[in-house]
Amino acid sequence: MRFSDIPGQKPLIDKLVNNIRSGKIPHAQLFSGSEGSSALALALAYAQYTLCSNKSDDSCGTCPSCKQMLQLQHPDVHFAFPVAKTKDSSDKPTSQEFSNDWRLQMTEQPYPLYIDWLGRIGIENKQAQLSVYQASKIAQALQLKSYSGGKKVLILWMPEKLNIAASNKLLKLIEEPEGDTLILFVTHHEENVLATIRSRCQTTKVPPLHHSDLQQFIINKGGNKDLAPTISAMALGLPGQALRIMQQPERVKEDVDRFTNWVRVSFQRKVEAIIRSRAAFAGNG
């Protein structure tokens, strides 16, 4: 993913690019944004830009490294994300077993919601996590030499899903990284990330999109132009949330109709109608 693929966020992207070009690349970083934000997409673009052999204001998108990143198959980039045991997985499942699902997810929707990821891998009724066994696999992978002779990169989505043992194991990796290693954590609940991990990372706060930027994103993704302002308002500046809402356009229309009716009866001061409208908003009517 290139920075130019990410809607809005220009001030933040400029800052990240300037830091990389000036050589200010902390080996452990935490991208923190609400669920459905641009945080994960920014981490992907950051890794691609760092590894690009022909970068300018953005990664070139055409060098061998960029092509491998676009396919999420760069040999020096390792991904870790919450998983759980399924009927097809091993007893100690790791992210690598779900790599095909991950590539599909990132290709189709790089602003994922946790619940959608659980649905994709078929564990809707379970809690996924990053286990100590997964942390050991990460450590093993990052101990290997870089295939390209450059940086090795770990992108770990949702460190808040690391259990205590796994967090402690990764602490050693953060404090004493093997070779030229870049660790990018992406969290949606920063307060739930182990404090000792947070304190060892440079944190980048990823804000919601401006209303106009998210509206244009919705339209670019094939959304109804007339409904774009409503969807944008409902999504609270989060592209992943907007994409989820766009999958249920009938609900958007229902909410608009309910809101319009509530405004009308409120102005008319029809108490019984107002009560019915409030019940409808609550899903009781």
Short mmCIF file of C-alpha atoms in Angstrom, two decimals:
data_model
loop_
_atom_site.label_atom_id
_atom_site.label_comp_id
_atom_site.label_asym_id
_atom_site.label_seq_id
_atom_site.Cartn_x
_atom_site.Cartn_y
_atom_site.Cartn_z
CA MET A 1 0.00 0.00 0.00
CA ARG A 2 1.23 3.49 -0.86
CA PHE A 3 0.55 6.57 1.25
CA SER A 4 -1.38 8.01 -1.68
CA ASP A 5 -3.88 5.13 -1.37
CA ILE A 6 -4.94 6.33 2.08
CA PRO A 7 -7.66 9.01 2.23
CA GLY A 8 -6.93 12.21 4.14
CA GLN A 9 -4.19 12.12 6.78
CA LYS A 10 -1.84 14.32 4.71
CA PRO A 11 -0.28 16.17 7.69
CA LEU A 12 0.45 12.86 9.44
CA ILE A 13 1.76 11.25 6.25
CA ASP A 14 4.05 14.22 5.60
CA LYS A 15 5.44 13.89 9.13
CA LEU A 16 6.06 10.15 8.73
CA VAL A 17 7.75 10.63 5.35
CA ASN A 18 9.97 13.42 6.66
CA ASN A 19 11.04 11.28 9.62
CA ILE A 20 11.99 8.38 7.37
CA ARG A 21 13.87 10.60 4.90
CA SER A 22 15.82 12.19 7.75
CA GLY A 23 16.74 8.78 9.15
CA LYS A 24 14.54 9.11 12.25
CA ILE A 25 13.12 5.60 12.30
CA PRO A 26 12.56 4.26 15.84
CA HIS A 27 12.86 0.48 15.81
CA ALA A 28 9.59 0.06 17.77
CA GLN A 29 6.50 2.10 16.93
CA LEU A 30 2.86 2.04 17.96
CA PHE A 31 0.18 3.26 15.53
CA SER A 32 -2.88 4.03 17.64
CA GLY A 33 -6.31 4.70 16.15
CA SER A 34 -9.93 3.71 16.64
CA GLU A 35 -11.17 0.45 15.16
CA GLY A 36 -11.79 0.97 11.45
CA SER A 37 -9.32 3.88 11.31
CA SER A 38 -6.37 4.30 8.93
CA ALA A 39 -3.87 3.00 11.52
CA LEU A 40 -3.20 -0.40 9.92
CA ALA A 41 -3.15 1.04 6.40
CA LEU A 42 -0.60 3.64 7.53
CA ALA A 43 1.61 0.94 9.04
CA LEU A 44 1.51 -0.98 5.75
CA ALA A 45 2.35 2.15 3.74
CA TYR A 46 5.10 3.05 6.24
CA ALA A 47 6.72 -0.37 5.82
CA GLN A 48 6.47 -0.21 2.03
CA TYR A 49 7.99 3.28 1.95
CA THR A 50 10.83 2.27 4.27
CA LEU A 51 11.74 -0.74 2.11
CA CYS A 52 11.22 0.96 -1.28
CA SER A 53 14.42 1.25 -3.32
CA ASN A 54 13.20 4.20 -5.37
CA LYS A 55 11.24 6.35 -2.91
CA SER A 56 10.50 10.07 -3.27
CA ASP A 57 7.45 11.63 -1.60
CA ASP A 58 5.91 8.16 -1.66
CA SER A 59 7.00 4.61 -2.37
CA CYS A 60 7.43 4.04 -6.10
CA GLY A 61 5.04 1.09 -6.34
CA THR A 62 7.10 -0.52 -9.10
CA CYS A 63 10.41 -1.68 -7.60
CA PRO A 64 10.71 -5.38 -6.62
CA SER A 65 10.20 -4.54 -2.94
CA CYS A 66 7.02 -2.54 -3.62
CA LYS A 67 5.61 -5.28 -5.84
CA GLN A 68 6.20 -7.82 -3.08
CA MET A 69 4.56 -5.52 -0.54
CA LEU A 70 1.54 -4.96 -2.77
CA GLN A 71 1.04 -8.73 -2.78
CA LEU A 72 1.81 -8.90 0.96
CA GLN A 73 4.51 -11.43 0.20
CA HIS A 74 7.71 -9.55 0.99
CA PRO A 75 10.16 -12.08 2.51
CA ASP A 76 11.42 -9.56 5.07
CA VAL A 77 7.97 -8.44 6.26
CA HIS A 78 6.27 -10.57 8.89
CA PHE A 79 2.66 -10.22 10.01
CA ALA A 80 1.07 -11.20 13.30
CA PHE A 81 -2.61 -10.85 14.24
CA PRO A 82 -5.14 -12.43 16.60
CA VAL A 83 -6.28 -15.97 15.77
CA ALA A 84 -8.00 -18.87 17.49
CA LYS A 85 -8.28 -22.60 16.96
CA THR A 86 -10.60 -23.73 14.16
CA LYS A 87 -11.50 -27.15 12.79
CA ASP A 88 -8.79 -26.75 10.14
CA SER A 89 -6.03 -25.24 12.29
CA SER A 90 -3.42 -26.81 14.53
CA ASP A 91 -3.91 -27.02 18.29
CA LYS A 92 -1.59 -24.03 18.69
CA PRO A 93 -2.66 -21.81 15.79
CA THR A 94 -0.38 -19.05 14.55
CA SER A 95 -0.90 -16.14 12.18
CA GLN A 96 1.02 -17.98 9.46
CA GLU A 97 -1.75 -20.58 9.22
CA PHE A 98 -4.19 -17.80 8.30
CA SER A 99 -1.88 -15.89 5.93
CA ASN A 100 -4.11 -16.44 2.89
CA ASP A 101 -7.13 -15.07 4.77
CA TRP A 102 -5.01 -12.12 5.89
CA ARG A 103 -3.90 -11.29 2.34
CA LEU A 104 -7.51 -11.43 1.16
CA GLN A 105 -8.60 -9.19 4.03
CA MET A 106 -5.92 -6.59 3.36
CA THR A 107 -6.55 -6.67 -0.38
CA GLU A 108 -10.31 -6.26 -0.04
CA GLN A 109 -10.48 -4.03 3.02
CA PRO A 110 -7.31 -2.68 4.71
CA TYR A 111 -9.34 -0.91 7.44
CA PRO A 112 -10.61 -4.07 9.13
CA LEU A 113 -12.93 -4.35 12.09
CA TYR A 114 -12.10 -7.04 14.61
CA ILE A 115 -15.54 -8.65 14.26
CA ASP A 116 -15.18 -8.87 10.48
CA TRP A 117 -11.78 -10.55 10.85
CA LEU A 118 -13.27 -13.13 13.21
CA GLY A 119 -16.01 -13.78 10.66
CA ARG A 120 -13.52 -14.21 7.84
CA ILE A 121 -11.60 -16.93 9.65
CA GLY A 122 -14.75 -18.58 11.01
CA ILE A 123 -14.45 -17.91 14.73
CA GLU A 124 -17.30 -15.44 15.27
CA ASN A 125 -18.17 -16.97 18.66
CA LYS A 126 -14.60 -17.14 20.00
CA GLN A 127 -12.03 -14.71 21.34
CA ALA A 128 -8.89 -14.50 19.25
CA GLN A 129 -5.51 -13.77 20.77
CA LEU A 130 -1.77 -13.57 20.15
CA SER A 131 -0.31 -16.40 22.21
CA VAL A 132 3.14 -16.96 23.71
CA TYR A 133 3.61 -19.64 21.04
CA GLN A 134 2.95 -16.98 18.39
CA ALA A 135 5.44 -14.66 20.11
CA SER A 136 8.07 -17.41 19.94
CA LYS A 137 7.43 -17.81 16.21
CA ILE A 138 7.84 -14.04 15.75
CA ALA A 139 11.15 -14.08 17.61
CA GLN A 140 12.39 -16.98 15.48
CA ALA A 141 11.45 -15.24 12.24
CA LEU A 142 13.17 -11.99 13.19
CA GLN A 143 16.36 -13.79 14.18
CA LEU A 144 16.87 -14.83 10.57
CA LYS A 145 18.99 -12.72 8.26
CA SER A 146 17.24 -10.32 5.93
CA TYR A 147 16.67 -11.80 2.48
CA SER A 148 17.29 -8.45 0.80
CA GLY A 149 20.12 -7.36 3.06
CA GLY A 150 18.05 -4.48 4.45
CA LYS A 151 15.50 -4.13 7.21
CA LYS A 152 13.31 -6.85 8.65
CA VAL A 153 9.81 -5.64 9.52
CA LEU A 154 7.15 -6.95 11.88
CA ILE A 155 3.61 -5.58 11.57
CA LEU A 156 1.58 -6.77 14.55
CA TRP A 157 -2.12 -5.93 14.55
CA MET A 158 -3.88 -5.54 17.89
CA PRO A 159 -1.14 -5.95 20.55
CA GLU A 160 -3.95 -5.53 23.08
CA LYS A 161 -4.73 -9.19 22.28
CA LEU A 162 -1.30 -10.36 23.50
CA ASN A 163 -1.53 -12.30 26.72
CA ILE A 164 0.92 -11.46 29.52
CA ALA A 165 3.38 -14.24 28.68
CA ALA A 166 3.43 -13.27 24.99
CA SER A 167 3.85 -9.57 25.85
CA ASN A 168 6.80 -10.34 28.10
CA LYS A 169 8.41 -12.45 25.41
CA LEU A 170 8.11 -9.63 22.88
CA LEU A 171 9.59 -7.17 25.39
CA LYS A 172 12.96 -8.87 24.98
CA LEU A 173 12.64 -8.50 21.22
CA ILE A 174 11.84 -4.79 21.52
CA GLU A 175 14.72 -4.14 23.92
CA GLU A 176 17.28 -6.20 22.00
CA PRO A 177 16.16 -6.44 18.35
CA GLU A 178 18.07 -8.76 16.04
CA GLY A 179 19.90 -6.84 13.31
CA ASP A 180 18.13 -3.98 11.53
CA THR A 181 14.59 -4.69 12.70
CA LEU A 182 11.52 -2.45 12.52
CA ILE A 183 8.56 -3.37 14.74
CA LEU A 184 5.20 -1.73 13.97
CA PHE A 185 2.36 -2.34 16.41
CA VAL A 186 -1.16 -1.27 15.41
CA THR A 187 -3.62 -0.87 18.27
CA HIS A 188 -7.27 0.15 18.52
CA HIS A 189 -7.28 0.10 22.33
CA GLU A 190 -3.98 1.63 23.40
CA GLU A 191 -4.98 1.59 27.07
CA ASN A 192 -5.12 -2.23 26.95
CA VAL A 193 -1.59 -2.65 25.59
CA LEU A 194 0.88 -3.68 28.27
CA ALA A 195 2.41 -0.51 29.72
CA THR A 196 5.94 -1.86 29.41
CA ILE A 197 5.40 -2.28 25.65
CA ARG A 198 3.82 1.15 25.23
CA SER A 199 6.68 2.82 27.06
CA ARG A 200 9.23 1.31 24.68
CA CYS A 201 7.48 2.45 21.50
CA GLN A 202 7.18 5.77 19.75
CA THR A 203 3.43 6.34 19.49
CA THR A 204 1.71 7.79 16.42
CA LYS A 205 -1.87 8.87 17.05
CA VAL A 206 -4.06 8.33 13.99
CA PRO A 207 -7.04 10.72 13.99
CA PRO A 208 -10.43 10.13 12.33
CA LEU A 209 -10.85 11.51 8.82
CA HIS A 210 -12.38 14.90 8.18
CA HIS A 211 -16.02 14.67 7.14
CA SER A 212 -15.31 15.78 3.54
CA ASP A 213 -12.44 13.30 3.13
CA LEU A 214 -14.56 10.41 4.34
CA GLN A 215 -17.45 11.43 2.08
CA GLN A 216 -15.15 11.38 -0.94
CA PHE A 217 -13.75 8.01 0.16
CA ILE A 218 -17.30 6.62 0.33
CA ILE A 219 -18.09 7.92 -3.16
CA ASN A 220 -14.80 6.56 -4.54
CA LYS A 221 -15.73 3.16 -3.12
CA GLY A 222 -18.99 3.17 -5.06
CA GLY A 223 -21.22 4.54 -2.32
CA ASN A 224 -24.41 6.48 -3.04
CA LYS A 225 -23.48 10.15 -3.39
CA ASP A 226 -26.70 11.28 -1.73
CA LEU A 227 -26.16 8.96 1.24
CA ALA A 228 -22.44 9.73 1.60
CA PRO A 229 -22.93 12.58 4.13
CA THR A 230 -25.14 10.37 6.30
CA ILE A 231 -22.80 7.39 6.12
CA SER A 232 -19.86 9.64 6.92
CA ALA A 233 -21.62 11.03 9.98
CA MET A 234 -22.57 7.54 11.17
CA ALA A 235 -19.00 6.26 10.67
CA LEU A 236 -17.45 8.98 12.85
CA GLY A 237 -14.50 9.54 10.52
CA LEU A 238 -13.52 5.86 10.32
CA PRO A 239 -13.21 4.36 6.81
CA GLY A 240 -13.58 0.79 8.02
CA GLN A 241 -16.83 1.65 9.76
CA ALA A 242 -18.04 3.46 6.64
CA LEU A 243 -17.37 0.41 4.47
CA ARG A 244 -19.32 -1.78 6.90
CA ILE A 245 -22.28 0.62 6.87
CA MET A 246 -22.18 0.71 3.06
CA GLN A 247 -22.84 -3.04 3.03
CA GLN A 248 -26.25 -2.36 4.63
CA PRO A 249 -27.72 0.59 2.68
CA GLU A 250 -31.27 -0.29 3.72
CA ARG A 251 -30.32 0.39 7.35
CA VAL A 252 -28.95 3.81 6.40
CA LYS A 253 -32.27 4.71 4.78
CA GLU A 254 -34.18 3.41 7.80
CA ASP A 255 -32.08 5.51 10.18
CA VAL A 256 -32.53 8.61 8.02
CA ASP A 257 -36.29 8.04 7.91
CA ARG A 258 -36.43 7.56 11.68
CA PHE A 259 -34.38 10.69 12.32
CA THR A 260 -36.53 12.74 9.92
CA ASN A 261 -39.69 11.52 11.62
CA TRP A 262 -38.26 12.31 15.08
CA VAL A 263 -37.39 15.87 14.04
CA ARG A 264 -40.86 16.37 12.55
CA VAL A 265 -42.80 15.13 15.58
CA SER A 266 -40.47 17.00 17.96
CA PHE A 267 -41.26 20.28 16.23
CA GLN A 268 -44.95 19.40 16.34
CA ARG A 269 -44.61 18.52 20.05
CA LYS A 270 -46.56 15.31 19.63
CA VAL A 271 -45.57 13.53 22.82
CA GLU A 272 -46.86 10.05 21.93
CA ALA A 273 -45.20 10.21 18.51
CA ILE A 274 -41.92 11.35 20.08
CA ILE A 275 -42.01 8.36 22.43
CA ARG A 276 -42.62 6.00 19.50
CA SER A 277 -39.72 7.58 17.58
CA ARG A 278 -37.39 7.14 20.54
CA ALA A 279 -38.45 3.50 20.79
CA ALA A 280 -37.74 3.03 17.10
CA PHE A 281 -34.21 4.43 17.56
CA ALA A 282 -33.70 1.98 20.39
CA GLY A 283 -34.84 -0.88 18.18
CA ASN A 284 -38.14 -1.36 19.94
CA GLY A 285 -40.43 -0.10 17.22
#
